[in-house]
Amino acid sequence: MAPLSLNPRKAKIHRSYSVAEVAALFGVTRGAVRTWCKADLPAVKIAGDLLIYGEELRAFLEKRRAARRAVCPPGSIYCMKCRVPRRPALEEITVTPLMGTAGNIRAPCPHCGASMNRRVSLPRLAESGFAGVGMRPAQSHLDHSPNPSVKPHFDGKE
Ligand SMILES: [Zn+2]
């Protein structure tokens, strides 16, 4: 998995990169770079390898970062697969309390079915457009709710 935030400025705009060079530069796998090319990173095929222009690489990563920072409208969760915010069915949402008043809400994307996650403030669930979701018992989901972005041994104390 690629790190959540890659610094677009690592890409020098006046040079070009092979897939292996991009992978080394950003600490991602070559497969990840090829996936970017299949998405919307422009690349030129030369002698069986892909050549990526630094300027386009930087623009691609900036766009990607902006999309991840985009604020979701109330009641919706950003689907990483569709690359747009989606509004899940209320009854399919599960809430997992995290540290402090934070929580993670999780629901399948109504469009592609991929699992979507959104970090929320539990006391402000209604403001996030998830009124009523907090009423559902979430305790039973605690044990097997994977949350790789959170420190695994966090004990709940600040
Ligand atoms: Zn989706």
Short mmCIF file of N, CA and C and ligand atoms in Angstrom, two decimals:
data_model
loop_
_atom_site.label_atom_id
_atom_site.label_comp_id
_atom_site.label_asym_id
_atom_site.label_seq_id
_atom_site.Cartn_x
_atom_site.Cartn_y
_atom_site.Cartn_z
N MET A 1 0.83 -1.20 0.00
CA MET A 1 0.00 0.00 0.00
C MET A 1 0.87 1.25 0.00
N ALA A 2 0.51 2.21 -0.79
CA ALA A 2 1.25 3.47 -0.83
C ALA A 2 0.93 4.28 0.42
N PRO A 3 1.91 5.05 0.87
CA PRO A 3 1.62 5.95 1.99
C PRO A 3 0.49 6.90 1.63
N LEU A 4 -0.20 7.38 2.64
CA LEU A 4 -1.36 8.22 2.37
C LEU A 4 -1.00 9.49 1.64
N SER A 5 0.09 10.11 2.05
CA SER A 5 0.43 11.38 1.44
C SER A 5 1.83 11.34 0.86
N LEU A 6 1.91 11.50 -0.44
CA LEU A 6 3.20 11.55 -1.11
C LEU A 6 3.45 13.00 -1.50
N ASN A 7 4.65 13.47 -1.25
CA ASN A 7 4.96 14.85 -1.55
C ASN A 7 5.18 15.03 -3.05
N PRO A 8 4.27 15.73 -3.73
CA PRO A 8 4.38 15.89 -5.19
C PRO A 8 5.67 16.60 -5.59
N ARG A 9 6.22 17.42 -4.67
CA ARG A 9 7.40 18.22 -5.01
C ARG A 9 8.68 17.39 -5.14
N LYS A 10 8.59 16.14 -4.75
CA LYS A 10 9.75 15.27 -4.96
C LYS A 10 10.00 15.04 -6.44
N ALA A 11 8.97 15.20 -7.24
CA ALA A 11 9.11 15.02 -8.68
C ALA A 11 9.68 16.28 -9.29
N LYS A 12 10.84 16.15 -9.93
CA LYS A 12 11.46 17.30 -10.60
C LYS A 12 10.76 17.51 -11.94
N ILE A 13 10.28 18.74 -12.15
CA ILE A 13 9.44 18.94 -13.32
C ILE A 13 10.21 18.91 -14.64
N HIS A 14 11.53 19.09 -14.59
CA HIS A 14 12.26 19.13 -15.85
C HIS A 14 12.95 17.82 -16.20
N ARG A 15 12.58 16.74 -15.48
CA ARG A 15 13.17 15.47 -15.89
C ARG A 15 12.07 14.42 -16.06
N SER A 16 12.47 13.29 -16.57
CA SER A 16 11.49 12.22 -16.73
C SER A 16 11.99 10.98 -15.98
N TYR A 17 11.07 10.10 -15.68
CA TYR A 17 11.37 8.98 -14.82
C TYR A 17 10.89 7.66 -15.42
N SER A 18 11.62 6.61 -15.11
CA SER A 18 11.12 5.27 -15.42
C SER A 18 10.21 4.87 -14.27
N VAL A 19 9.45 3.78 -14.46
CA VAL A 19 8.57 3.28 -13.41
C VAL A 19 9.39 2.97 -12.15
N ALA A 20 10.57 2.34 -12.34
CA ALA A 20 11.42 1.96 -11.20
C ALA A 20 11.91 3.20 -10.45
N GLU A 21 12.23 4.26 -11.19
CA GLU A 21 12.71 5.49 -10.55
C GLU A 21 11.61 6.17 -9.73
N VAL A 22 10.40 6.18 -10.28
CA VAL A 22 9.28 6.77 -9.55
C VAL A 22 9.02 5.96 -8.27
N ALA A 23 9.07 4.63 -8.41
CA ALA A 23 8.83 3.76 -7.26
C ALA A 23 9.85 4.03 -6.16
N ALA A 24 11.14 4.17 -6.55
CA ALA A 24 12.19 4.41 -5.58
C ALA A 24 12.04 5.80 -4.94
N LEU A 25 11.68 6.77 -5.77
CA LEU A 25 11.55 8.14 -5.30
C LEU A 25 10.47 8.28 -4.23
N PHE A 26 9.37 7.59 -4.42
CA PHE A 26 8.24 7.76 -3.50
C PHE A 26 8.05 6.59 -2.54
N GLY A 27 8.93 5.60 -2.64
CA GLY A 27 8.82 4.47 -1.72
C GLY A 27 7.58 3.64 -1.93
N VAL A 28 7.17 3.51 -3.18
CA VAL A 28 6.01 2.68 -3.50
C VAL A 28 6.48 1.53 -4.41
N THR A 29 5.59 0.58 -4.65
CA THR A 29 5.98 -0.51 -5.53
C THR A 29 5.86 -0.08 -6.99
N ARG A 30 6.56 -0.80 -7.85
CA ARG A 30 6.44 -0.51 -9.29
C ARG A 30 5.01 -0.77 -9.75
N GLY A 31 4.38 -1.76 -9.13
CA GLY A 31 2.98 -2.06 -9.46
C GLY A 31 2.08 -0.87 -9.17
N ALA A 32 2.39 -0.17 -8.07
CA ALA A 32 1.58 1.01 -7.72
C ALA A 32 1.72 2.08 -8.78
N VAL A 33 2.96 2.26 -9.26
CA VAL A 33 3.21 3.28 -10.28
C VAL A 33 2.47 2.92 -11.58
N ARG A 34 2.50 1.64 -11.93
CA ARG A 34 1.78 1.21 -13.14
C ARG A 34 0.28 1.42 -12.98
N THR A 35 -0.21 1.24 -11.74
CA THR A 35 -1.63 1.48 -11.47
C THR A 35 -1.96 2.96 -11.69
N TRP A 36 -1.05 3.85 -11.28
CA TRP A 36 -1.26 5.28 -11.50
C TRP A 36 -1.37 5.56 -12.99
N CYS A 37 -0.49 4.88 -13.77
CA CYS A 37 -0.49 5.10 -15.22
C CYS A 37 -1.80 4.60 -15.84
N LYS A 38 -2.31 3.50 -15.29
CA LYS A 38 -3.59 2.99 -15.80
C LYS A 38 -4.72 3.91 -15.40
N ALA A 39 -4.56 4.57 -14.27
CA ALA A 39 -5.58 5.55 -13.83
C ALA A 39 -5.47 6.76 -14.74
N ASP A 40 -4.82 7.82 -14.29
CA ASP A 40 -4.73 8.96 -15.21
C ASP A 40 -3.39 9.67 -15.18
N LEU A 41 -2.34 8.91 -14.85
CA LEU A 41 -1.01 9.50 -14.97
C LEU A 41 -0.48 9.24 -16.38
N PRO A 42 -0.25 10.31 -17.15
CA PRO A 42 0.21 10.11 -18.53
C PRO A 42 1.62 9.51 -18.55
N ALA A 43 1.84 8.57 -19.43
CA ALA A 43 3.16 7.96 -19.57
C ALA A 43 3.39 7.62 -21.04
N VAL A 44 4.66 7.64 -21.43
CA VAL A 44 5.02 7.30 -22.80
C VAL A 44 5.69 5.94 -22.79
N LYS A 45 5.30 5.08 -23.69
CA LYS A 45 5.90 3.75 -23.71
C LYS A 45 7.14 3.77 -24.61
N ILE A 46 8.29 3.48 -24.00
CA ILE A 46 9.53 3.46 -24.77
C ILE A 46 10.26 2.16 -24.49
N ALA A 47 10.51 1.40 -25.53
CA ALA A 47 11.24 0.12 -25.42
C ALA A 47 10.68 -0.75 -24.31
N GLY A 48 9.37 -0.86 -24.25
CA GLY A 48 8.74 -1.76 -23.28
C GLY A 48 8.61 -1.19 -21.88
N ASP A 49 9.24 -0.05 -21.63
CA ASP A 49 9.08 0.56 -20.31
C ASP A 49 8.27 1.83 -20.44
N LEU A 50 7.75 2.27 -19.31
CA LEU A 50 6.97 3.50 -19.33
C LEU A 50 7.87 4.65 -18.88
N LEU A 51 7.74 5.75 -19.60
CA LEU A 51 8.49 6.95 -19.25
C LEU A 51 7.48 7.99 -18.77
N ILE A 52 7.75 8.53 -17.59
CA ILE A 52 6.82 9.47 -16.97
C ILE A 52 7.49 10.82 -16.83
N TYR A 53 6.85 11.86 -17.31
CA TYR A 53 7.41 13.20 -17.19
C TYR A 53 7.18 13.74 -15.79
N GLY A 54 8.22 14.30 -15.23
CA GLY A 54 8.17 14.83 -13.87
C GLY A 54 7.04 15.83 -13.66
N GLU A 55 6.85 16.68 -14.66
CA GLU A 55 5.81 17.70 -14.55
C GLU A 55 4.42 17.05 -14.43
N GLU A 56 4.21 15.99 -15.23
CA GLU A 56 2.92 15.32 -15.19
C GLU A 56 2.76 14.48 -13.93
N LEU A 57 3.88 13.93 -13.47
CA LEU A 57 3.87 13.16 -12.24
C LEU A 57 3.47 14.06 -11.06
N ARG A 58 4.09 15.25 -11.03
CA ARG A 58 3.78 16.17 -9.95
C ARG A 58 2.31 16.60 -9.99
N ALA A 59 1.83 16.91 -11.19
CA ALA A 59 0.43 17.33 -11.34
C ALA A 59 -0.52 16.21 -10.91
N PHE A 60 -0.17 14.98 -11.28
CA PHE A 60 -1.00 13.82 -10.92
C PHE A 60 -1.09 13.67 -9.40
N LEU A 61 0.07 13.78 -8.74
CA LEU A 61 0.09 13.59 -7.28
C LEU A 61 -0.61 14.75 -6.56
N GLU A 62 -0.49 15.94 -7.10
CA GLU A 62 -1.16 17.09 -6.49
C GLU A 62 -2.68 16.94 -6.58
N LYS A 63 -3.13 16.47 -7.73
CA LYS A 63 -4.55 16.27 -7.95
C LYS A 63 -5.08 15.18 -7.00
N ARG A 64 -4.27 14.13 -6.88
CA ARG A 64 -4.64 13.00 -6.04
C ARG A 64 -4.73 13.44 -4.57
N ARG A 65 -3.75 14.26 -4.17
CA ARG A 65 -3.74 14.73 -2.79
C ARG A 65 -4.94 15.65 -2.52
N ALA A 66 -5.26 16.50 -3.49
CA ALA A 66 -6.39 17.40 -3.34
C ALA A 66 -7.69 16.61 -3.21
N ALA A 67 -7.79 15.54 -3.99
CA ALA A 67 -9.01 14.72 -3.95
C ALA A 67 -9.16 14.08 -2.58
N ARG A 68 -8.02 13.67 -2.00
CA ARG A 68 -8.09 13.03 -0.69
C ARG A 68 -8.42 14.02 0.41
N ARG A 69 -8.07 15.28 0.17
CA ARG A 69 -8.36 16.29 1.18
C ARG A 69 -9.77 16.84 1.02
N ALA A 70 -10.39 16.56 -0.10
CA ALA A 70 -11.70 17.13 -0.38
C ALA A 70 -12.66 16.82 0.75
N VAL A 71 -13.40 17.82 1.15
CA VAL A 71 -14.38 17.63 2.21
C VAL A 71 -15.61 16.94 1.63
N CYS A 72 -16.03 15.90 2.32
CA CYS A 72 -17.21 15.18 1.86
C CYS A 72 -18.47 15.95 2.26
N PRO A 73 -19.45 15.98 1.39
CA PRO A 73 -20.73 16.57 1.77
C PRO A 73 -21.32 15.78 2.94
N PRO A 74 -22.20 16.41 3.73
CA PRO A 74 -22.80 15.69 4.86
C PRO A 74 -23.44 14.37 4.42
N GLY A 75 -23.24 13.36 5.23
CA GLY A 75 -23.88 12.07 4.96
C GLY A 75 -23.16 11.23 3.92
N SER A 76 -22.01 11.70 3.43
CA SER A 76 -21.32 10.91 2.43
C SER A 76 -19.91 10.55 2.87
N ILE A 77 -19.36 9.55 2.23
CA ILE A 77 -18.02 9.07 2.52
C ILE A 77 -17.28 9.00 1.19
N TYR A 78 -16.00 9.38 1.21
CA TYR A 78 -15.24 9.36 -0.03
C TYR A 78 -14.90 7.92 -0.42
N CYS A 79 -15.31 7.53 -1.60
CA CYS A 79 -14.98 6.18 -2.09
C CYS A 79 -13.66 6.26 -2.85
N MET A 80 -12.65 5.53 -2.33
CA MET A 80 -11.33 5.56 -2.95
C MET A 80 -11.35 4.93 -4.33
N LYS A 81 -12.29 4.01 -4.55
CA LYS A 81 -12.35 3.32 -5.82
C LYS A 81 -13.04 4.18 -6.88
N CYS A 82 -14.17 4.77 -6.51
CA CYS A 82 -14.89 5.65 -7.45
C CYS A 82 -14.23 7.03 -7.55
N ARG A 83 -13.44 7.38 -6.52
CA ARG A 83 -12.79 8.69 -6.43
C ARG A 83 -13.78 9.84 -6.33
N VAL A 84 -14.92 9.57 -5.76
CA VAL A 84 -15.89 10.63 -5.46
C VAL A 84 -16.58 10.30 -4.14
N PRO A 85 -17.14 11.32 -3.49
CA PRO A 85 -17.91 11.03 -2.27
C PRO A 85 -19.21 10.30 -2.63
N ARG A 86 -19.55 9.29 -1.83
CA ARG A 86 -20.79 8.54 -2.04
C ARG A 86 -21.62 8.56 -0.78
N ARG A 87 -22.91 8.55 -0.95
CA ARG A 87 -23.80 8.54 0.20
C ARG A 87 -24.29 7.11 0.46
N PRO A 88 -23.79 6.49 1.53
CA PRO A 88 -24.18 5.10 1.80
C PRO A 88 -25.57 5.02 2.43
N ALA A 89 -26.16 3.84 2.36
CA ALA A 89 -27.44 3.61 3.03
C ALA A 89 -27.19 3.65 4.53
N LEU A 90 -28.03 4.39 5.24
CA LEU A 90 -27.86 4.60 6.67
C LEU A 90 -27.75 3.28 7.43
N GLU A 91 -28.57 2.31 7.05
CA GLU A 91 -28.60 1.05 7.81
C GLU A 91 -27.36 0.18 7.55
N GLU A 92 -26.54 0.57 6.59
CA GLU A 92 -25.34 -0.22 6.31
C GLU A 92 -24.09 0.34 6.98
N ILE A 93 -24.27 1.48 7.66
CA ILE A 93 -23.13 2.15 8.30
C ILE A 93 -22.85 1.54 9.67
N THR A 94 -21.58 1.26 9.93
CA THR A 94 -21.18 0.85 11.27
C THR A 94 -20.23 1.90 11.83
N VAL A 95 -20.30 2.11 13.13
CA VAL A 95 -19.47 3.10 13.80
C VAL A 95 -18.50 2.39 14.73
N THR A 96 -17.24 2.74 14.61
CA THR A 96 -16.23 2.20 15.52
C THR A 96 -15.61 3.35 16.30
N PRO A 97 -15.79 3.37 17.63
CA PRO A 97 -15.16 4.43 18.41
C PRO A 97 -13.64 4.29 18.37
N LEU A 98 -12.96 5.41 18.21
CA LEU A 98 -11.50 5.41 18.23
C LEU A 98 -11.06 6.15 19.49
N MET A 99 -9.90 6.77 19.45
CA MET A 99 -9.44 7.49 20.63
C MET A 99 -10.28 8.73 20.88
N GLY A 100 -10.43 9.09 22.15
CA GLY A 100 -11.15 10.30 22.51
C GLY A 100 -12.57 10.28 21.99
N THR A 101 -12.96 11.37 21.31
CA THR A 101 -14.32 11.45 20.79
C THR A 101 -14.36 11.08 19.31
N ALA A 102 -13.22 10.62 18.80
CA ALA A 102 -13.16 10.29 17.37
C ALA A 102 -13.81 8.93 17.11
N GLY A 103 -14.30 8.79 15.93
CA GLY A 103 -14.87 7.51 15.53
C GLY A 103 -14.62 7.28 14.06
N ASN A 104 -14.77 6.05 13.67
CA ASN A 104 -14.63 5.73 12.25
C ASN A 104 -15.95 5.17 11.78
N ILE A 105 -16.48 5.74 10.71
CA ILE A 105 -17.69 5.16 10.17
C ILE A 105 -17.32 4.43 8.88
N ARG A 106 -17.98 3.33 8.68
CA ARG A 106 -17.63 2.45 7.59
C ARG A 106 -18.91 1.96 6.92
N ALA A 107 -18.89 1.94 5.62
CA ALA A 107 -20.06 1.47 4.89
C ALA A 107 -19.64 1.06 3.48
N PRO A 108 -20.37 0.14 2.88
CA PRO A 108 -20.05 -0.20 1.49
C PRO A 108 -20.50 0.92 0.55
N CYS A 109 -19.73 1.14 -0.49
CA CYS A 109 -20.10 2.14 -1.50
C CYS A 109 -21.35 1.65 -2.23
N PRO A 110 -22.37 2.51 -2.32
CA PRO A 110 -23.60 2.08 -3.00
C PRO A 110 -23.40 1.89 -4.50
N HIS A 111 -22.30 2.40 -5.02
CA HIS A 111 -22.05 2.31 -6.46
C HIS A 111 -21.20 1.10 -6.82
N CYS A 112 -20.03 0.95 -6.13
CA CYS A 112 -19.11 -0.12 -6.51
C CYS A 112 -18.98 -1.20 -5.44
N GLY A 113 -19.52 -0.94 -4.25
CA GLY A 113 -19.48 -1.95 -3.20
C GLY A 113 -18.20 -1.97 -2.39
N ALA A 114 -17.23 -1.14 -2.77
CA ALA A 114 -15.97 -1.09 -2.00
C ALA A 114 -16.24 -0.53 -0.61
N SER A 115 -15.40 -0.93 0.33
CA SER A 115 -15.56 -0.46 1.70
C SER A 115 -15.07 0.98 1.81
N MET A 116 -15.91 1.84 2.37
CA MET A 116 -15.53 3.25 2.52
C MET A 116 -15.39 3.56 4.00
N ASN A 117 -14.44 4.42 4.33
CA ASN A 117 -14.21 4.81 5.71
C ASN A 117 -14.17 6.31 5.83
N ARG A 118 -14.70 6.83 6.92
CA ARG A 118 -14.58 8.26 7.17
C ARG A 118 -14.38 8.48 8.67
N ARG A 119 -13.41 9.34 8.97
CA ARG A 119 -13.15 9.69 10.36
C ARG A 119 -14.14 10.77 10.76
N VAL A 120 -14.78 10.60 11.88
CA VAL A 120 -15.76 11.59 12.33
C VAL A 120 -15.56 11.90 13.81
N SER A 121 -16.15 13.00 14.21
CA SER A 121 -16.23 13.33 15.63
C SER A 121 -17.57 12.78 16.12
N LEU A 122 -17.53 11.88 17.09
CA LEU A 122 -18.77 11.22 17.52
C LEU A 122 -19.83 12.20 18.06
N PRO A 123 -19.44 13.21 18.86
CA PRO A 123 -20.48 14.15 19.33
C PRO A 123 -21.07 14.98 18.19
N ARG A 124 -20.37 15.01 17.05
CA ARG A 124 -20.87 15.83 15.94
C ARG A 124 -21.34 14.98 14.76
N LEU A 125 -21.77 13.78 15.05
CA LEU A 125 -22.26 12.89 13.99
C LEU A 125 -23.39 13.53 13.19
N ALA A 126 -24.30 14.18 13.91
CA ALA A 126 -25.46 14.78 13.24
C ALA A 126 -25.01 15.86 12.26
N GLU A 127 -24.01 16.68 12.70
CA GLU A 127 -23.51 17.73 11.82
C GLU A 127 -22.85 17.15 10.57
N SER A 128 -22.26 15.96 10.70
CA SER A 128 -21.63 15.32 9.55
C SER A 128 -22.66 14.65 8.65
N GLY A 129 -23.91 14.72 9.07
CA GLY A 129 -24.97 14.14 8.24
C GLY A 129 -25.24 12.68 8.55
N PHE A 130 -24.80 12.24 9.72
CA PHE A 130 -25.01 10.84 10.08
C PHE A 130 -25.87 10.71 11.33
N ALA A 131 -26.84 11.59 11.46
CA ALA A 131 -27.75 11.54 12.60
C ALA A 131 -28.42 10.16 12.63
N GLY A 132 -28.48 9.58 13.83
CA GLY A 132 -29.14 8.28 13.95
C GLY A 132 -28.17 7.14 13.88
N VAL A 133 -27.04 7.35 13.21
CA VAL A 133 -26.06 6.27 13.07
C VAL A 133 -25.46 5.92 14.43
N GLY A 134 -25.25 6.96 15.25
CA GLY A 134 -24.65 6.74 16.56
C GLY A 134 -25.51 5.91 17.49
N MET A 135 -26.80 5.80 17.18
CA MET A 135 -27.72 5.04 18.00
C MET A 135 -27.54 3.54 17.82
N ARG A 136 -26.87 3.17 16.74
CA ARG A 136 -26.71 1.74 16.48
C ARG A 136 -25.61 1.17 17.36
N PRO A 137 -25.81 -0.04 17.87
CA PRO A 137 -24.74 -0.63 18.68
C PRO A 137 -23.54 -0.96 17.81
N ALA A 138 -22.39 -0.42 18.19
CA ALA A 138 -21.18 -0.66 17.40
C ALA A 138 -20.23 -1.60 18.11
N GLN A 139 -20.51 -1.89 19.39
CA GLN A 139 -19.59 -2.68 20.19
C GLN A 139 -19.27 -4.03 19.56
N SER A 140 -20.26 -4.66 18.98
CA SER A 140 -20.04 -5.99 18.44
C SER A 140 -19.08 -5.99 17.25
N HIS A 141 -18.87 -4.81 16.67
CA HIS A 141 -17.98 -4.75 15.51
C HIS A 141 -16.54 -4.43 15.92
N LEU A 142 -16.37 -4.07 17.20
CA LEU A 142 -15.06 -3.61 17.64
C LEU A 142 -13.95 -4.62 17.40
N ASP A 143 -14.20 -5.87 17.74
CA ASP A 143 -13.15 -6.88 17.71
C ASP A 143 -12.57 -7.10 16.33
N HIS A 144 -13.42 -7.13 15.34
CA HIS A 144 -12.92 -7.47 14.02
C HIS A 144 -13.06 -6.31 13.04
N SER A 145 -12.87 -5.11 13.53
CA SER A 145 -12.91 -3.97 12.64
C SER A 145 -11.48 -3.49 12.38
N PRO A 146 -10.89 -3.88 11.28
CA PRO A 146 -9.50 -3.52 11.03
C PRO A 146 -9.36 -2.02 10.78
N ASN A 147 -8.34 -1.45 11.34
CA ASN A 147 -8.15 -0.02 11.16
C ASN A 147 -6.65 0.26 11.05
N PRO A 148 -6.07 -0.07 9.92
CA PRO A 148 -4.62 -0.03 9.76
C PRO A 148 -4.00 1.34 9.94
N SER A 149 -4.80 2.41 9.82
CA SER A 149 -4.21 3.74 9.90
C SER A 149 -4.05 4.19 11.36
N VAL A 150 -4.60 3.43 12.29
CA VAL A 150 -4.53 3.81 13.69
C VAL A 150 -3.49 2.94 14.38
N LYS A 151 -2.75 3.55 15.30
CA LYS A 151 -1.75 2.80 16.04
C LYS A 151 -2.40 1.55 16.65
N PRO A 152 -1.92 0.37 16.35
CA PRO A 152 -2.60 -0.87 16.74
C PRO A 152 -2.63 -1.09 18.26
N HIS A 153 -1.67 -0.53 18.99
CA HIS A 153 -1.63 -0.82 20.41
C HIS A 153 -2.14 0.34 21.24
N PHE A 154 -2.83 1.27 20.59
CA PHE A 154 -3.34 2.42 21.31
C PHE A 154 -4.33 1.97 22.38
N ASP A 155 -4.14 2.49 23.61
CA ASP A 155 -4.96 2.00 24.70
C ASP A 155 -6.09 2.94 25.07
N GLY A 156 -6.28 3.99 24.27
CA GLY A 156 -7.42 4.86 24.50
C GLY A 156 -7.10 6.06 25.39
N LYS A 157 -5.90 6.12 25.92
CA LYS A 157 -5.53 7.25 26.78
C LYS A 157 -4.64 8.21 25.99
N GLU A 158 -4.81 9.49 26.25
CA GLU A 158 -4.00 10.49 25.54
C GLU A 158 -2.68 10.70 26.30
ZN ZN B 1 -17.36 3.29 -5.06
#
